[in-house]
XYZ file of C-alpha atoms in Angstrom:
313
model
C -3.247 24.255 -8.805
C -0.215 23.165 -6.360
C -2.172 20.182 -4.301
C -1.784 19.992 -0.596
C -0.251 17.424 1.134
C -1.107 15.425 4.649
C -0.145 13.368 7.347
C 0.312 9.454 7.784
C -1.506 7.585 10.155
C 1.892 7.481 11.917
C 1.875 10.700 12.327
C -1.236 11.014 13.924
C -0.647 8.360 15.831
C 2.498 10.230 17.149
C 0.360 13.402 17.806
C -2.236 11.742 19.435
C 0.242 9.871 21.965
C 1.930 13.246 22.877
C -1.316 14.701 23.692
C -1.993 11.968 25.863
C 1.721 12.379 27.301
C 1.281 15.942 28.581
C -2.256 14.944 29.807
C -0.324 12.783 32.030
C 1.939 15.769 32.753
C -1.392 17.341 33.705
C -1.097 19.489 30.596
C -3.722 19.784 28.405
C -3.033 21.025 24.765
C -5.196 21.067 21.472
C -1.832 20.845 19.430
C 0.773 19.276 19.585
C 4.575 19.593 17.112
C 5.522 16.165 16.028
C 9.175 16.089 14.119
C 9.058 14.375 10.974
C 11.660 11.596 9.673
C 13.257 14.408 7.875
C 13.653 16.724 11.057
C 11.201 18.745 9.772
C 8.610 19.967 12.849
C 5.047 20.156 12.108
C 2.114 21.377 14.140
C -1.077 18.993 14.164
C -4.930 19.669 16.212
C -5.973 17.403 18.813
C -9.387 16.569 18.813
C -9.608 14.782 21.956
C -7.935 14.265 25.317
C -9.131 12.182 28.292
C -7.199 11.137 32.229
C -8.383 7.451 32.294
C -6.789 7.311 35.715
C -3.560 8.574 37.286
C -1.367 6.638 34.970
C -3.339 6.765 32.091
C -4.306 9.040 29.531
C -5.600 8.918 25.704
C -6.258 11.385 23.118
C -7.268 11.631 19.413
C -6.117 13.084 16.042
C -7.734 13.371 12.982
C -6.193 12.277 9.752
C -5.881 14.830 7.499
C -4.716 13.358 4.084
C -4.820 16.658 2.509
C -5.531 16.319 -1.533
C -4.860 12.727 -1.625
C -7.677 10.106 -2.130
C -6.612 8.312 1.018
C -9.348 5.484 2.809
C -8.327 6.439 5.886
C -8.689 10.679 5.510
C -11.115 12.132 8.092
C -10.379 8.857 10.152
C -9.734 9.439 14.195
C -6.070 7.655 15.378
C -6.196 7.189 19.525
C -3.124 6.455 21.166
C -4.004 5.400 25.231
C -0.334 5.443 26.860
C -0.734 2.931 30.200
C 2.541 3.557 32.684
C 3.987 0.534 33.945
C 6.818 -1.761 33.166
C 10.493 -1.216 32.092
C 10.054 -0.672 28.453
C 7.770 1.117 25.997
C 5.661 -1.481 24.123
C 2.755 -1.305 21.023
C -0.454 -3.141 21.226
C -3.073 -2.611 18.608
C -6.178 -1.400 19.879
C -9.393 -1.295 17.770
C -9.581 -1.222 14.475
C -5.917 -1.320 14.192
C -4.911 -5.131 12.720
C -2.491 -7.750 14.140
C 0.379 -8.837 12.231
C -0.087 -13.087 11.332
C 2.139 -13.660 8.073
C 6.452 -13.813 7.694
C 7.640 -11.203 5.104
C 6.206 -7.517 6.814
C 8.324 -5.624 8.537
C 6.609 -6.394 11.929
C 6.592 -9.776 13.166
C 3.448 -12.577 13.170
C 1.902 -11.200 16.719
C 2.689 -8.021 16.921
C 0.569 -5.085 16.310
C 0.556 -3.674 12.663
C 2.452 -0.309 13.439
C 5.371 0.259 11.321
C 9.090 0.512 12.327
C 8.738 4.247 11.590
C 5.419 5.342 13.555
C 6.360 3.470 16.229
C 10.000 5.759 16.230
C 7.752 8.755 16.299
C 5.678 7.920 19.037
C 8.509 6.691 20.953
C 9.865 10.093 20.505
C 6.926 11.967 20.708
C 6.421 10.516 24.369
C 10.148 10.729 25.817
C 10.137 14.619 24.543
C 7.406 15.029 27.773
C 7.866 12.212 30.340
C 11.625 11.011 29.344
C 12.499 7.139 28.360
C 9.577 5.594 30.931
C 8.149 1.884 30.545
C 4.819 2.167 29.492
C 2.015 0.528 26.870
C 0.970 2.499 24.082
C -2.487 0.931 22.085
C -2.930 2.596 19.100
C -6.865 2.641 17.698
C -8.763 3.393 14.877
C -12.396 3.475 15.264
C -14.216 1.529 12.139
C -10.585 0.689 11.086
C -12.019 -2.718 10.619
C -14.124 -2.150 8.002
C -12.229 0.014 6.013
C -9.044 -2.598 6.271
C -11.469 -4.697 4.220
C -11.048 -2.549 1.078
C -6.824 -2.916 1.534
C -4.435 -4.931 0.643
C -4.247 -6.331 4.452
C -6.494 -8.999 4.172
C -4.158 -10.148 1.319
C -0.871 -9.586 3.430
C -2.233 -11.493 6.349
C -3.194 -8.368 8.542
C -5.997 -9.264 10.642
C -8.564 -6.915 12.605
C -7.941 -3.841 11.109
C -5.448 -0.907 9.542
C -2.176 -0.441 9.428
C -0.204 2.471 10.785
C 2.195 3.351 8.174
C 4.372 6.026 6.789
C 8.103 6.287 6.525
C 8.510 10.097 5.391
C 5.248 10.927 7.807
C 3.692 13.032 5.201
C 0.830 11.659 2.511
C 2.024 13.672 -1.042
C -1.294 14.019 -3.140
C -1.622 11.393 -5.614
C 1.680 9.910 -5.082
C 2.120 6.825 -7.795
C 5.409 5.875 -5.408
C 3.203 5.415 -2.603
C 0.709 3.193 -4.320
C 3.762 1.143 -5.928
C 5.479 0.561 -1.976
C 2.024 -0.408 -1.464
C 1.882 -3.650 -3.645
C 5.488 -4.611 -3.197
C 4.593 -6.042 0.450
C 2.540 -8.913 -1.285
C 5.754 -10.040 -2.718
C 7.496 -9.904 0.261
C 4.797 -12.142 2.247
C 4.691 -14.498 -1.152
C 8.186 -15.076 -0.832
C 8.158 -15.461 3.241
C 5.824 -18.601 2.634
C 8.142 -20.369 0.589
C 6.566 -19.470 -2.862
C 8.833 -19.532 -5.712
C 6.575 -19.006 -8.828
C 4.262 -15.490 -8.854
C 1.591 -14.681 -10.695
C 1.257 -11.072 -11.377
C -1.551 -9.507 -12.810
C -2.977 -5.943 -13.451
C -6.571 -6.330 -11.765
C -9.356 -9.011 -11.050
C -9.606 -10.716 -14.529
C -6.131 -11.881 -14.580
C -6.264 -12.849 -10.997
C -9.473 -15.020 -11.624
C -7.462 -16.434 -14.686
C -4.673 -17.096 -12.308
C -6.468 -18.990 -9.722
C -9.019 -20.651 -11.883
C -7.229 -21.591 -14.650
C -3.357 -22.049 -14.150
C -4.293 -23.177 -10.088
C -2.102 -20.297 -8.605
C -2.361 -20.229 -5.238
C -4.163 -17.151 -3.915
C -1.090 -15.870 -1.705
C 1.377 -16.132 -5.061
C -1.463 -13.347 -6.982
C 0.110 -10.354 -6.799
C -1.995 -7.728 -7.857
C 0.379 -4.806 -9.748
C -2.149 -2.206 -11.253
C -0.432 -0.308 -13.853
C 3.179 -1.140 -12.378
C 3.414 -4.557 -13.516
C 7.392 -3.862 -15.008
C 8.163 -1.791 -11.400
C 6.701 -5.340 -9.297
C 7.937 -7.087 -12.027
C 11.582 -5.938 -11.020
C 11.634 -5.773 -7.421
C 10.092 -9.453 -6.906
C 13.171 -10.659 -9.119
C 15.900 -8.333 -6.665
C 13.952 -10.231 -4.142
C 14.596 -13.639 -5.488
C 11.599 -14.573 -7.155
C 12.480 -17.592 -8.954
C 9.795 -17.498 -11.718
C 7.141 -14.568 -12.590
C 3.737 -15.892 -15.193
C 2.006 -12.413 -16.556
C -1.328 -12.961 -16.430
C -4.007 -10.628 -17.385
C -6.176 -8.598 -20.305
C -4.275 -9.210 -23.477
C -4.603 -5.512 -24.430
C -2.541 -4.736 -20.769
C 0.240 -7.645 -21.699
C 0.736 -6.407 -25.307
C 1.790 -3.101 -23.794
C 4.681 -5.182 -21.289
C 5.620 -6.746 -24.462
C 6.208 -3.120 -26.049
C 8.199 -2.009 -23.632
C 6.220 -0.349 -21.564
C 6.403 -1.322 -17.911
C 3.460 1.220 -16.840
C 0.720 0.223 -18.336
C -1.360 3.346 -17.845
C -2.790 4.855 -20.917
C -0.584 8.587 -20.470
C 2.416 6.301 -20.445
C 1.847 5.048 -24.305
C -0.388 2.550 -26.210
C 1.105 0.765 -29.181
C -0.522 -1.903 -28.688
C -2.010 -2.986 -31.834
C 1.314 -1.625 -34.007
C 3.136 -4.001 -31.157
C 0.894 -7.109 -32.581
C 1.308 -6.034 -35.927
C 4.919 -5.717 -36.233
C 5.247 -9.203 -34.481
C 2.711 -10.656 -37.192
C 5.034 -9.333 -40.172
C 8.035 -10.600 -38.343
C 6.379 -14.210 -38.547
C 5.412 -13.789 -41.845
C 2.116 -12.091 -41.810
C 1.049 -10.594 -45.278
C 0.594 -7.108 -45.863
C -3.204 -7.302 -45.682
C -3.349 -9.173 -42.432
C -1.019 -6.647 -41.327
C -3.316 -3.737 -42.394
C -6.423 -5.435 -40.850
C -4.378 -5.500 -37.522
C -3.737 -1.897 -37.376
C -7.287 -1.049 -38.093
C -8.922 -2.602 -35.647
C -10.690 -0.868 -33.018
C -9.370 -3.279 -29.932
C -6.166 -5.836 -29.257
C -9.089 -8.533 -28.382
C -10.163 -8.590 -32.035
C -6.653 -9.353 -33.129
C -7.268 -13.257 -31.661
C -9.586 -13.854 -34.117
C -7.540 -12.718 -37.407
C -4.217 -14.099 -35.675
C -6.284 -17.552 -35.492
C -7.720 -16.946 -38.817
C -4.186 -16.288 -40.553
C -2.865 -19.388 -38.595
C -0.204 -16.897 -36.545
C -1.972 -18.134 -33.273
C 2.324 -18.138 -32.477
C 2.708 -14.217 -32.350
C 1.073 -14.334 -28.844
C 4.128 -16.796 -27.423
């Protein structure tokens, strides 16, 4: 089955802020064609439109993630355009979260819309009233809460969501999009000055981290299965020293080779401990016990008991 794709919030936000363009035009239209980074035109629905006054205007799109497990799908993006001034600028309105950390590409202060929505919408507003001064808020109702359950709180976004998107379309399960979603931690970490990271697969090894080596809580970088792809781009980004922490049976597989740690990707995990044993001199039946075990975490206990504690360095 051929999944369907969606839309970005930037998108929406894009759509929404050209509906409330030509309802300043005193055009009213329930949908609008955005172009795409790609110069690709699509065709979203407008769910709401409202005058404010005779130099305002807002009106509303709702995210449509298509097949992809997105937080924010179903979610309703306003853009309010307010004429005045000499220049277009981007506020965030509610439920949309303010910028406060160095590393992002938006600035402590400014309004958590990306360098690429806010291109769109700049467009999507000179196509109907031509290159006017004017503030655009962008706002996503209960964006507050559902911020919680990102990564902003950890990247210093405060208030709310992010508008994102740099192709302007959500692909369906994409594992690139969840890996550009973790590499912004390292980019903040290293913004504050923080030359050791601690990357770990999930909540164990960043409770290890914290708890018992004292990382700081901005250096945790949380990697899911791409430990080996964050693992890379923090050290093109200058990361001067990476500690793995995490689930012994995740860090076996690094160790292996593998860099994504998901299951489809391989296991090897106890033939990885096992081969290391024999190459430190493990006999054959400590060997044989190793690759009969049910779990890596029972291999502590015969490593220990064989006195090859070293195989884990």
């Amino acid at each position: 089955t051929t999944l369907r794709s969606g839309y970005t919030t930037g998108t929406c936000a894009a759509a929404a802020a050209k509906a409330a363009a030509l309802c300043l035009r005193g055009e009213t239209c329930w949908a609008v064609e955005i172009v795409l980074p790609d110069g690709e035109a699509v065709t979203l629905p407008v769910e709401m439109i409202e005058r404010l006054s005779a130099t305002a205007a807002r009106a509303a799109v709702v995210k449509d993630a298509g097949d992809d497990p997105d937080i924010t799908d179903g979610m309703r993006v306003v853009a309010t355009i307010d004429m005045g001034g000499t220049e277009m600028t981007f506020h965030a309105g509610e439920g949309v979260g303010t910028v406060t950390l160095s590393g992002l590409q938006i600035p402590p202060g400014e309004a958590a819309i990306n360098p690429v929505p806010r291109a769109m919408i700049a467009r999507a507003i000179r196509e109907v009233l031509g290159d006017v001064g004017c503030r655009v808020t962008v706002s996503i109702p209960e964006g507050e809460t559902v911020a919680a359950k990102t990564f902003n709180p950890r990247l210093g976004i405060t208030g709310g969501l992010s508008i994102l998107g740099t192709s302007g379309r959500v692909l369906p399960k994409s594992e690139e999009a969840w890996l550009q979603s973790l590499l912004p931690q390292v980019d903040v970490a290293l913004a504050a000055g923080l030359t050791i990271l601690y990357l770990t697969p999930g909540g164990f090894g960043e409770r290890a981290a914290r708890e018992e080596l004292g990382a700081p809580a901005q250096a945790v970088i949380q990697t899911s299965n791409f430990i080996g792809d964050v693992l890379c781009a923090a050290a093109e980004r200058g990361a001067q020293a990476m500690v793995l922490v995490g689930h012994v049976g995740k860090l076996v597989k690094i160790a292996a080779g593998l860099f994504n740690t998901h299951s489809r990707f391989g296991d090897a995990r106890l033939e990885t401990v096992a081969a290391l044993a024999a190459a430190e001199g493990a006999p054959a039946p400590v060997v044989s016990a190793l690759l009969d075990l049910p779990t890596c975490e029972a291999a502590i206990s015969i490593l220990d008991a064989a006195g090859l504690a070293v195989v884990w360095d």
